[in-house]
Amino acid sequence: MLPSLYISHGSPYLMLMKNETTKFLEELSSKFEKPKFILVISAHWVTNNLKILYKQNPSLIYDFYNFPKELYELTYDAAGSLEMSDKIIELLNSHNIEIEKDISRNGFDHGVWLPLRFMYPKAEIPVIQLSLPYTNVSDLYNIGNALQGLREDTLIIASGAMTHNLRDISWEEPKEIKRYAKDFRDWMVEKLENGKYRQLLNFSQEAPFVQHNHPTLEHLLPLFIALGSSKSKIGKSLHNVFMYGNQSMDTIIFKE
């Protein structure tokens, strides 16, 4: 069975860097078998209702501004799969979860193609994207539960950020990590690694410094789909470094 992953995808600048995180992402796919399909839920496609990108040949969305020109010239030519999309729709409907086909969205946002360019640079695996419905964490967790059966041949990637306060970034790398970021990250990872999923579902009341780390929640919420897709509800941190003083670059793996 393939894992589910929660990946902190970081700034688009990551595509121009060579550091510990990019090296980790380049080696990440060697830790499990090659999938037949990849299903991604990105923090950068937030919708009121659950949607699926329904295109055989999606383009790329450069959903960032005032970055170096070379970032807008990057490509990632992965195909979609209408057949697999239909299977996912049927699976979710069988769990009484409504989902809409989206044929108007152009393609993949950088929360999808940024990590995949490191992990699978040949773009040879079909990629399907689900939107992130801005709903409560229990609903997201239930979507993940419904997706468990896909993991026989599909790698599920929830793409977001464990901490995401862009207003308090230190662009010149500081020597110290900001306490609010470390305390929140450590609380989340301790609960993930010990299967304390009920406390995770109640993170907004129990975790420290929630508002400091997530002024808006869209970068954290994909985690709960990955959590739901795990049978044991236990995740393990494979990688953690902090960038810019408060950006926790975590990758969490759910193996069974």
Short mmCIF file of N, CA and C in Angstrom, two decimals, residues 101-239:
data_model
loop_
_atom_site.label_atom_id
_atom_site.label_comp_id
_atom_site.label_asym_id
_atom_site.label_seq_id
_atom_site.Cartn_x
_atom_site.Cartn_y
_atom_site.Cartn_z
N LYS A 101 -17.43 18.11 -10.92
CA LYS A 101 -16.39 18.18 -11.94
C LYS A 101 -16.14 19.64 -12.28
N ASP A 102 -14.87 20.04 -12.28
CA ASP A 102 -14.51 21.40 -12.67
C ASP A 102 -13.78 21.34 -14.01
N ILE A 103 -14.45 21.80 -15.08
CA ILE A 103 -13.84 21.78 -16.41
C ILE A 103 -13.34 23.17 -16.81
N SER A 104 -13.56 24.17 -15.94
CA SER A 104 -13.18 25.54 -16.28
C SER A 104 -11.80 25.94 -15.73
N ARG A 105 -11.36 25.28 -14.66
CA ARG A 105 -10.06 25.61 -14.08
C ARG A 105 -8.96 25.19 -15.04
N ASN A 106 -7.94 26.04 -15.20
CA ASN A 106 -6.92 25.79 -16.21
C ASN A 106 -6.05 24.58 -15.91
N GLY A 107 -5.66 24.40 -14.64
CA GLY A 107 -4.77 23.29 -14.36
C GLY A 107 -4.25 23.31 -12.94
N PHE A 108 -2.99 22.93 -12.79
CA PHE A 108 -2.39 22.71 -11.47
C PHE A 108 -1.77 23.99 -10.93
N ASP A 109 -2.07 24.33 -9.68
CA ASP A 109 -1.41 25.44 -9.00
C ASP A 109 -0.05 24.98 -8.47
N HIS A 110 0.73 25.94 -7.94
CA HIS A 110 2.10 25.58 -7.55
C HIS A 110 2.16 24.67 -6.33
N GLY A 111 1.07 24.56 -5.56
CA GLY A 111 1.03 23.59 -4.48
C GLY A 111 1.06 22.16 -4.98
N VAL A 112 0.72 21.98 -6.27
CA VAL A 112 0.78 20.66 -6.91
C VAL A 112 2.14 20.48 -7.60
N TRP A 113 2.45 21.38 -8.53
CA TRP A 113 3.61 21.11 -9.39
C TRP A 113 4.94 21.41 -8.73
N LEU A 114 4.97 22.25 -7.70
CA LEU A 114 6.26 22.51 -7.05
C LEU A 114 6.84 21.24 -6.42
N PRO A 115 6.14 20.56 -5.50
CA PRO A 115 6.74 19.34 -4.94
C PRO A 115 6.92 18.23 -5.97
N LEU A 116 6.00 18.13 -6.95
CA LEU A 116 6.11 17.04 -7.91
C LEU A 116 7.30 17.22 -8.85
N ARG A 117 7.70 18.46 -9.14
CA ARG A 117 8.88 18.66 -9.98
C ARG A 117 10.15 18.13 -9.33
N PHE A 118 10.18 18.14 -8.01
CA PHE A 118 11.30 17.54 -7.28
C PHE A 118 11.15 16.02 -7.20
N MET A 119 9.95 15.55 -6.88
CA MET A 119 9.74 14.13 -6.60
C MET A 119 9.73 13.28 -7.86
N TYR A 120 9.04 13.75 -8.88
CA TYR A 120 8.87 13.00 -10.13
C TYR A 120 9.14 13.93 -11.31
N PRO A 121 10.39 14.30 -11.53
CA PRO A 121 10.71 15.32 -12.53
C PRO A 121 10.35 14.94 -13.96
N LYS A 122 10.22 13.66 -14.26
CA LYS A 122 9.86 13.25 -15.62
C LYS A 122 8.38 13.45 -15.93
N ALA A 123 7.57 13.71 -14.91
CA ALA A 123 6.14 13.98 -15.09
C ALA A 123 5.43 12.84 -15.82
N GLU A 124 5.84 11.62 -15.55
CA GLU A 124 5.30 10.48 -16.28
C GLU A 124 4.08 9.84 -15.61
N ILE A 125 3.72 10.30 -14.42
CA ILE A 125 2.61 9.72 -13.66
C ILE A 125 1.40 10.65 -13.75
N PRO A 126 0.21 10.13 -14.13
CA PRO A 126 -0.98 10.98 -14.18
C PRO A 126 -1.30 11.58 -12.81
N VAL A 127 -1.68 12.85 -12.82
CA VAL A 127 -1.95 13.60 -11.59
C VAL A 127 -3.40 14.06 -11.61
N ILE A 128 -4.09 13.85 -10.50
CA ILE A 128 -5.46 14.31 -10.31
C ILE A 128 -5.46 15.26 -9.13
N GLN A 129 -6.20 16.36 -9.25
CA GLN A 129 -6.26 17.31 -8.14
C GLN A 129 -7.68 17.45 -7.63
N LEU A 130 -7.82 17.37 -6.30
CA LEU A 130 -9.05 17.73 -5.62
C LEU A 130 -8.91 19.12 -5.04
N SER A 131 -10.01 19.84 -4.99
CA SER A 131 -9.99 21.13 -4.31
C SER A 131 -9.99 20.93 -2.80
N LEU A 132 -9.72 22.00 -2.10
CA LEU A 132 -9.81 22.01 -0.64
C LEU A 132 -11.09 22.74 -0.26
N PRO A 133 -12.14 22.01 0.11
CA PRO A 133 -13.36 22.69 0.53
C PRO A 133 -13.14 23.36 1.88
N TYR A 134 -13.48 24.64 1.96
CA TYR A 134 -13.24 25.37 3.20
C TYR A 134 -14.36 25.05 4.18
N THR A 135 -14.15 23.94 4.88
CA THR A 135 -15.16 23.43 5.78
C THR A 135 -14.49 23.04 7.09
N ASN A 136 -15.23 22.38 7.97
CA ASN A 136 -14.63 22.00 9.26
C ASN A 136 -13.71 20.80 9.10
N VAL A 137 -12.82 20.62 10.06
CA VAL A 137 -11.79 19.58 9.94
C VAL A 137 -12.40 18.18 9.96
N SER A 138 -13.54 18.01 10.60
CA SER A 138 -14.19 16.70 10.61
C SER A 138 -14.63 16.29 9.21
N ASP A 139 -15.14 17.24 8.43
CA ASP A 139 -15.53 16.93 7.05
C ASP A 139 -14.32 16.56 6.20
N LEU A 140 -13.21 17.27 6.39
CA LEU A 140 -11.99 16.96 5.65
C LEU A 140 -11.46 15.59 6.03
N TYR A 141 -11.50 15.30 7.31
CA TYR A 141 -11.08 13.99 7.83
C TYR A 141 -11.93 12.88 7.20
N ASN A 142 -13.24 13.11 7.06
CA ASN A 142 -14.13 12.12 6.46
C ASN A 142 -13.85 11.94 4.97
N ILE A 143 -13.47 13.01 4.28
CA ILE A 143 -13.06 12.87 2.88
C ILE A 143 -11.84 11.96 2.80
N GLY A 144 -10.89 12.18 3.68
CA GLY A 144 -9.71 11.32 3.72
C GLY A 144 -10.07 9.87 3.99
N ASN A 145 -10.96 9.63 4.93
CA ASN A 145 -11.40 8.27 5.20
C ASN A 145 -11.96 7.60 3.96
N ALA A 146 -12.73 8.36 3.19
CA ALA A 146 -13.33 7.80 1.98
C ALA A 146 -12.28 7.47 0.92
N LEU A 147 -11.15 8.15 0.96
CA LEU A 147 -10.10 7.95 -0.05
C LEU A 147 -9.14 6.81 0.29
N GLN A 148 -9.29 6.19 1.43
CA GLN A 148 -8.33 5.17 1.86
C GLN A 148 -8.09 4.09 0.82
N GLY A 149 -9.17 3.65 0.18
CA GLY A 149 -9.06 2.54 -0.77
C GLY A 149 -8.22 2.85 -2.00
N LEU A 150 -8.00 4.12 -2.30
CA LEU A 150 -7.20 4.49 -3.46
C LEU A 150 -5.73 4.15 -3.29
N ARG A 151 -5.31 3.96 -2.07
CA ARG A 151 -3.88 3.87 -1.79
C ARG A 151 -3.24 2.57 -2.27
N GLU A 152 -4.03 1.67 -2.85
CA GLU A 152 -3.44 0.48 -3.47
C GLU A 152 -2.54 0.86 -4.64
N ASP A 153 -2.91 1.91 -5.37
CA ASP A 153 -2.09 2.29 -6.52
C ASP A 153 -1.89 3.80 -6.65
N THR A 154 -2.40 4.58 -5.68
CA THR A 154 -2.38 6.03 -5.79
C THR A 154 -1.68 6.66 -4.60
N LEU A 155 -0.75 7.54 -4.88
CA LEU A 155 -0.07 8.32 -3.85
C LEU A 155 -0.91 9.56 -3.56
N ILE A 156 -1.33 9.72 -2.32
CA ILE A 156 -2.12 10.88 -1.91
C ILE A 156 -1.17 11.90 -1.28
N ILE A 157 -1.19 13.11 -1.81
CA ILE A 157 -0.36 14.20 -1.29
C ILE A 157 -1.25 15.35 -0.87
N ALA A 158 -1.17 15.70 0.40
CA ALA A 158 -1.80 16.92 0.92
C ALA A 158 -0.72 17.98 0.98
N SER A 159 -0.88 19.06 0.23
CA SER A 159 0.17 20.05 0.05
C SER A 159 -0.22 21.36 0.73
N GLY A 160 0.56 21.74 1.73
CA GLY A 160 0.24 22.95 2.48
C GLY A 160 1.45 23.49 3.19
N ALA A 161 1.29 23.75 4.49
CA ALA A 161 2.41 24.24 5.30
C ALA A 161 2.06 24.04 6.78
N MET A 162 2.98 23.45 7.52
CA MET A 162 2.72 23.21 8.94
C MET A 162 2.60 24.53 9.70
N THR A 163 3.39 25.54 9.30
CA THR A 163 3.23 26.89 9.84
C THR A 163 3.24 27.84 8.65
N HIS A 164 2.44 28.92 8.73
CA HIS A 164 2.29 29.75 7.53
C HIS A 164 1.88 31.17 7.90
N ASN A 165 2.79 31.89 8.52
CA ASN A 165 2.56 33.30 8.85
C ASN A 165 3.51 34.14 8.01
N LEU A 166 3.06 34.53 6.83
CA LEU A 166 3.91 35.27 5.91
C LEU A 166 4.18 36.69 6.38
N ARG A 167 3.32 37.19 7.27
CA ARG A 167 3.49 38.57 7.75
C ARG A 167 4.67 38.70 8.70
N ASP A 168 5.14 37.59 9.25
CA ASP A 168 6.20 37.65 10.25
C ASP A 168 7.46 36.93 9.79
N ILE A 169 7.61 36.80 8.48
CA ILE A 169 8.81 36.16 7.92
C ILE A 169 10.03 37.05 8.09
N SER A 170 11.17 36.41 8.35
CA SER A 170 12.46 37.10 8.36
C SER A 170 13.21 36.65 7.12
N TRP A 171 13.26 37.50 6.09
CA TRP A 171 13.84 37.09 4.81
C TRP A 171 15.33 36.81 4.92
N GLU A 172 16.02 37.52 5.76
CA GLU A 172 17.41 37.17 6.05
C GLU A 172 17.38 36.12 7.15
N GLU A 173 17.88 34.94 6.82
CA GLU A 173 17.72 33.79 7.71
C GLU A 173 18.23 34.09 9.12
N PRO A 174 17.34 34.06 10.12
CA PRO A 174 17.77 34.30 11.50
C PRO A 174 18.41 33.06 12.10
N LYS A 175 19.13 33.24 13.18
CA LYS A 175 19.77 32.11 13.84
C LYS A 175 18.79 31.35 14.72
N GLU A 176 17.73 32.01 15.15
CA GLU A 176 16.79 31.38 16.08
C GLU A 176 15.42 31.22 15.43
N ILE A 177 14.76 30.13 15.78
CA ILE A 177 13.40 29.87 15.34
C ILE A 177 12.44 30.59 16.27
N LYS A 178 11.42 31.19 15.73
CA LYS A 178 10.45 31.89 16.55
C LYS A 178 9.67 30.90 17.39
N ARG A 179 9.55 31.21 18.66
CA ARG A 179 8.99 30.25 19.62
C ARG A 179 7.59 29.81 19.23
N TYR A 180 6.75 30.74 18.78
CA TYR A 180 5.37 30.36 18.49
C TYR A 180 5.31 29.31 17.38
N ALA A 181 6.25 29.39 16.42
CA ALA A 181 6.27 28.43 15.32
C ALA A 181 6.74 27.05 15.81
N LYS A 182 7.80 27.04 16.58
CA LYS A 182 8.32 25.77 17.08
C LYS A 182 7.32 25.08 18.01
N ASP A 183 6.69 25.84 18.90
CA ASP A 183 5.75 25.24 19.86
C ASP A 183 4.55 24.64 19.14
N PHE A 184 4.03 25.34 18.13
CA PHE A 184 2.89 24.80 17.38
C PHE A 184 3.30 23.57 16.60
N ARG A 185 4.42 23.65 15.88
CA ARG A 185 4.89 22.51 15.10
C ARG A 185 5.11 21.30 15.99
N ASP A 186 5.78 21.46 17.11
CA ASP A 186 6.07 20.34 18.00
C ASP A 186 4.78 19.73 18.57
N TRP A 187 3.80 20.57 18.89
CA TRP A 187 2.52 20.05 19.39
C TRP A 187 1.84 19.20 18.33
N MET A 188 1.78 19.70 17.11
CA MET A 188 1.12 18.96 16.03
C MET A 188 1.82 17.63 15.76
N VAL A 189 3.14 17.65 15.68
CA VAL A 189 3.88 16.43 15.34
C VAL A 189 3.80 15.41 16.47
N GLU A 190 3.83 15.85 17.71
CA GLU A 190 3.68 14.91 18.83
C GLU A 190 2.34 14.20 18.76
N LYS A 191 1.29 14.91 18.44
CA LYS A 191 -0.04 14.29 18.33
C LYS A 191 -0.10 13.36 17.13
N LEU A 192 0.50 13.76 16.02
CA LEU A 192 0.50 12.91 14.83
C LEU A 192 1.26 11.61 15.08
N GLU A 193 2.43 11.71 15.69
CA GLU A 193 3.27 10.52 15.86
C GLU A 193 2.76 9.59 16.93
N ASN A 194 1.85 10.05 17.76
CA ASN A 194 1.29 9.20 18.81
C ASN A 194 -0.19 8.88 18.58
N GLY A 195 -0.68 9.16 17.39
CA GLY A 195 -2.04 8.78 17.03
C GLY A 195 -3.12 9.49 17.82
N LYS A 196 -2.84 10.69 18.30
CA LYS A 196 -3.83 11.42 19.11
C LYS A 196 -4.69 12.28 18.18
N TYR A 197 -5.44 11.57 17.33
CA TYR A 197 -6.13 12.28 16.26
C TYR A 197 -7.31 13.09 16.76
N ARG A 198 -7.90 12.70 17.87
CA ARG A 198 -9.03 13.49 18.39
C ARG A 198 -8.56 14.86 18.86
N GLN A 199 -7.38 14.92 19.46
CA GLN A 199 -6.83 16.22 19.83
C GLN A 199 -6.46 17.04 18.60
N LEU A 200 -5.98 16.36 17.56
CA LEU A 200 -5.68 17.07 16.31
C LEU A 200 -6.94 17.67 15.71
N LEU A 201 -8.02 16.92 15.75
CA LEU A 201 -9.28 17.45 15.20
C LEU A 201 -9.79 18.64 16.00
N ASN A 202 -9.30 18.77 17.22
CA ASN A 202 -9.69 19.90 18.07
C ASN A 202 -8.52 20.88 18.22
N PHE A 203 -7.64 20.92 17.23
CA PHE A 203 -6.42 21.73 17.35
C PHE A 203 -6.74 23.20 17.59
N SER A 204 -7.80 23.69 17.01
CA SER A 204 -8.09 25.13 17.13
C SER A 204 -8.31 25.55 18.58
N GLN A 205 -8.71 24.59 19.43
CA GLN A 205 -8.92 24.87 20.85
C GLN A 205 -7.74 24.45 21.71
N GLU A 206 -6.97 23.46 21.25
CA GLU A 206 -5.95 22.87 22.11
C GLU A 206 -4.50 23.22 21.73
N ALA A 207 -4.24 23.46 20.48
CA ALA A 207 -2.85 23.71 20.06
C ALA A 207 -2.42 25.12 20.46
N PRO A 208 -1.13 25.29 20.74
CA PRO A 208 -0.63 26.63 21.10
C PRO A 208 -0.42 27.51 19.87
N PHE A 209 -0.69 28.79 20.02
CA PHE A 209 -0.34 29.80 19.02
C PHE A 209 -0.93 29.53 17.64
N VAL A 210 -2.18 29.08 17.59
CA VAL A 210 -2.80 28.76 16.30
C VAL A 210 -2.84 30.00 15.41
N GLN A 211 -3.35 31.10 15.94
CA GLN A 211 -3.51 32.31 15.14
C GLN A 211 -2.17 32.88 14.70
N HIS A 212 -1.15 32.75 15.53
CA HIS A 212 0.18 33.24 15.17
C HIS A 212 0.73 32.48 13.96
N ASN A 213 0.45 31.18 13.89
CA ASN A 213 0.99 30.35 12.83
C ASN A 213 0.12 30.28 11.59
N HIS A 214 -1.18 30.45 11.77
CA HIS A 214 -2.12 30.35 10.66
C HIS A 214 -3.17 31.44 10.76
N PRO A 215 -2.81 32.67 10.35
CA PRO A 215 -3.82 33.74 10.31
C PRO A 215 -5.04 33.33 9.49
N THR A 216 -4.83 32.54 8.45
CA THR A 216 -5.90 31.82 7.76
C THR A 216 -5.47 30.35 7.70
N LEU A 217 -6.42 29.45 7.61
CA LEU A 217 -6.14 28.03 7.87
C LEU A 217 -5.88 27.17 6.63
N GLU A 218 -5.94 27.75 5.43
CA GLU A 218 -5.95 26.89 4.25
C GLU A 218 -4.68 26.06 4.09
N HIS A 219 -3.54 26.51 4.62
CA HIS A 219 -2.31 25.73 4.46
C HIS A 219 -2.21 24.57 5.45
N LEU A 220 -2.95 24.64 6.52
CA LEU A 220 -2.96 23.53 7.48
C LEU A 220 -4.03 22.49 7.14
N LEU A 221 -5.15 22.92 6.60
CA LEU A 221 -6.31 22.04 6.44
C LEU A 221 -6.08 20.80 5.58
N PRO A 222 -5.23 20.83 4.53
CA PRO A 222 -5.01 19.58 3.78
C PRO A 222 -4.50 18.44 4.65
N LEU A 223 -3.82 18.76 5.74
CA LEU A 223 -3.32 17.73 6.65
C LEU A 223 -4.43 16.78 7.10
N PHE A 224 -5.63 17.28 7.28
CA PHE A 224 -6.70 16.46 7.85
C PHE A 224 -7.26 15.48 6.84
N ILE A 225 -7.10 15.76 5.55
CA ILE A 225 -7.45 14.76 4.55
C ILE A 225 -6.42 13.64 4.57
N ALA A 226 -5.14 13.99 4.65
CA ALA A 226 -4.09 12.97 4.77
C ALA A 226 -4.28 12.13 6.02
N LEU A 227 -4.61 12.77 7.13
CA LEU A 227 -4.85 12.06 8.39
C LEU A 227 -6.00 11.07 8.25
N GLY A 228 -7.09 11.52 7.64
CA GLY A 228 -8.24 10.64 7.46
C GLY A 228 -7.95 9.45 6.57
N SER A 229 -7.04 9.63 5.61
CA SER A 229 -6.73 8.53 4.69
C SER A 229 -5.86 7.46 5.31
N SER A 230 -5.40 7.68 6.54
CA SER A 230 -4.58 6.71 7.26
C SER A 230 -5.47 5.81 8.12
N LYS A 231 -5.23 4.52 8.07
CA LYS A 231 -6.00 3.59 8.91
C LYS A 231 -5.61 3.69 10.37
N SER A 232 -4.32 3.83 10.63
CA SER A 232 -3.85 3.88 12.02
C SER A 232 -3.96 5.27 12.62
N LYS A 233 -4.07 6.28 11.77
CA LYS A 233 -4.09 7.69 12.18
C LYS A 233 -2.76 8.11 12.82
N ILE A 234 -1.70 7.42 12.44
CA ILE A 234 -0.36 7.75 12.95
C ILE A 234 0.50 8.25 11.80
N GLY A 235 1.06 9.41 11.97
CA GLY A 235 1.97 9.97 10.98
C GLY A 235 3.36 10.10 11.57
N LYS A 236 4.34 10.10 10.72
CA LYS A 236 5.73 10.25 11.16
C LYS A 236 6.37 11.40 10.40
N SER A 237 7.09 12.25 11.12
CA SER A 237 7.81 13.33 10.49
C SER A 237 9.07 12.81 9.82
N LEU A 238 9.17 12.99 8.51
CA LEU A 238 10.34 12.56 7.76
C LEU A 238 11.36 13.67 7.61
N HIS A 239 10.89 14.90 7.70
CA HIS A 239 11.77 16.03 7.41
C HIS A 239 11.25 17.25 8.15
#
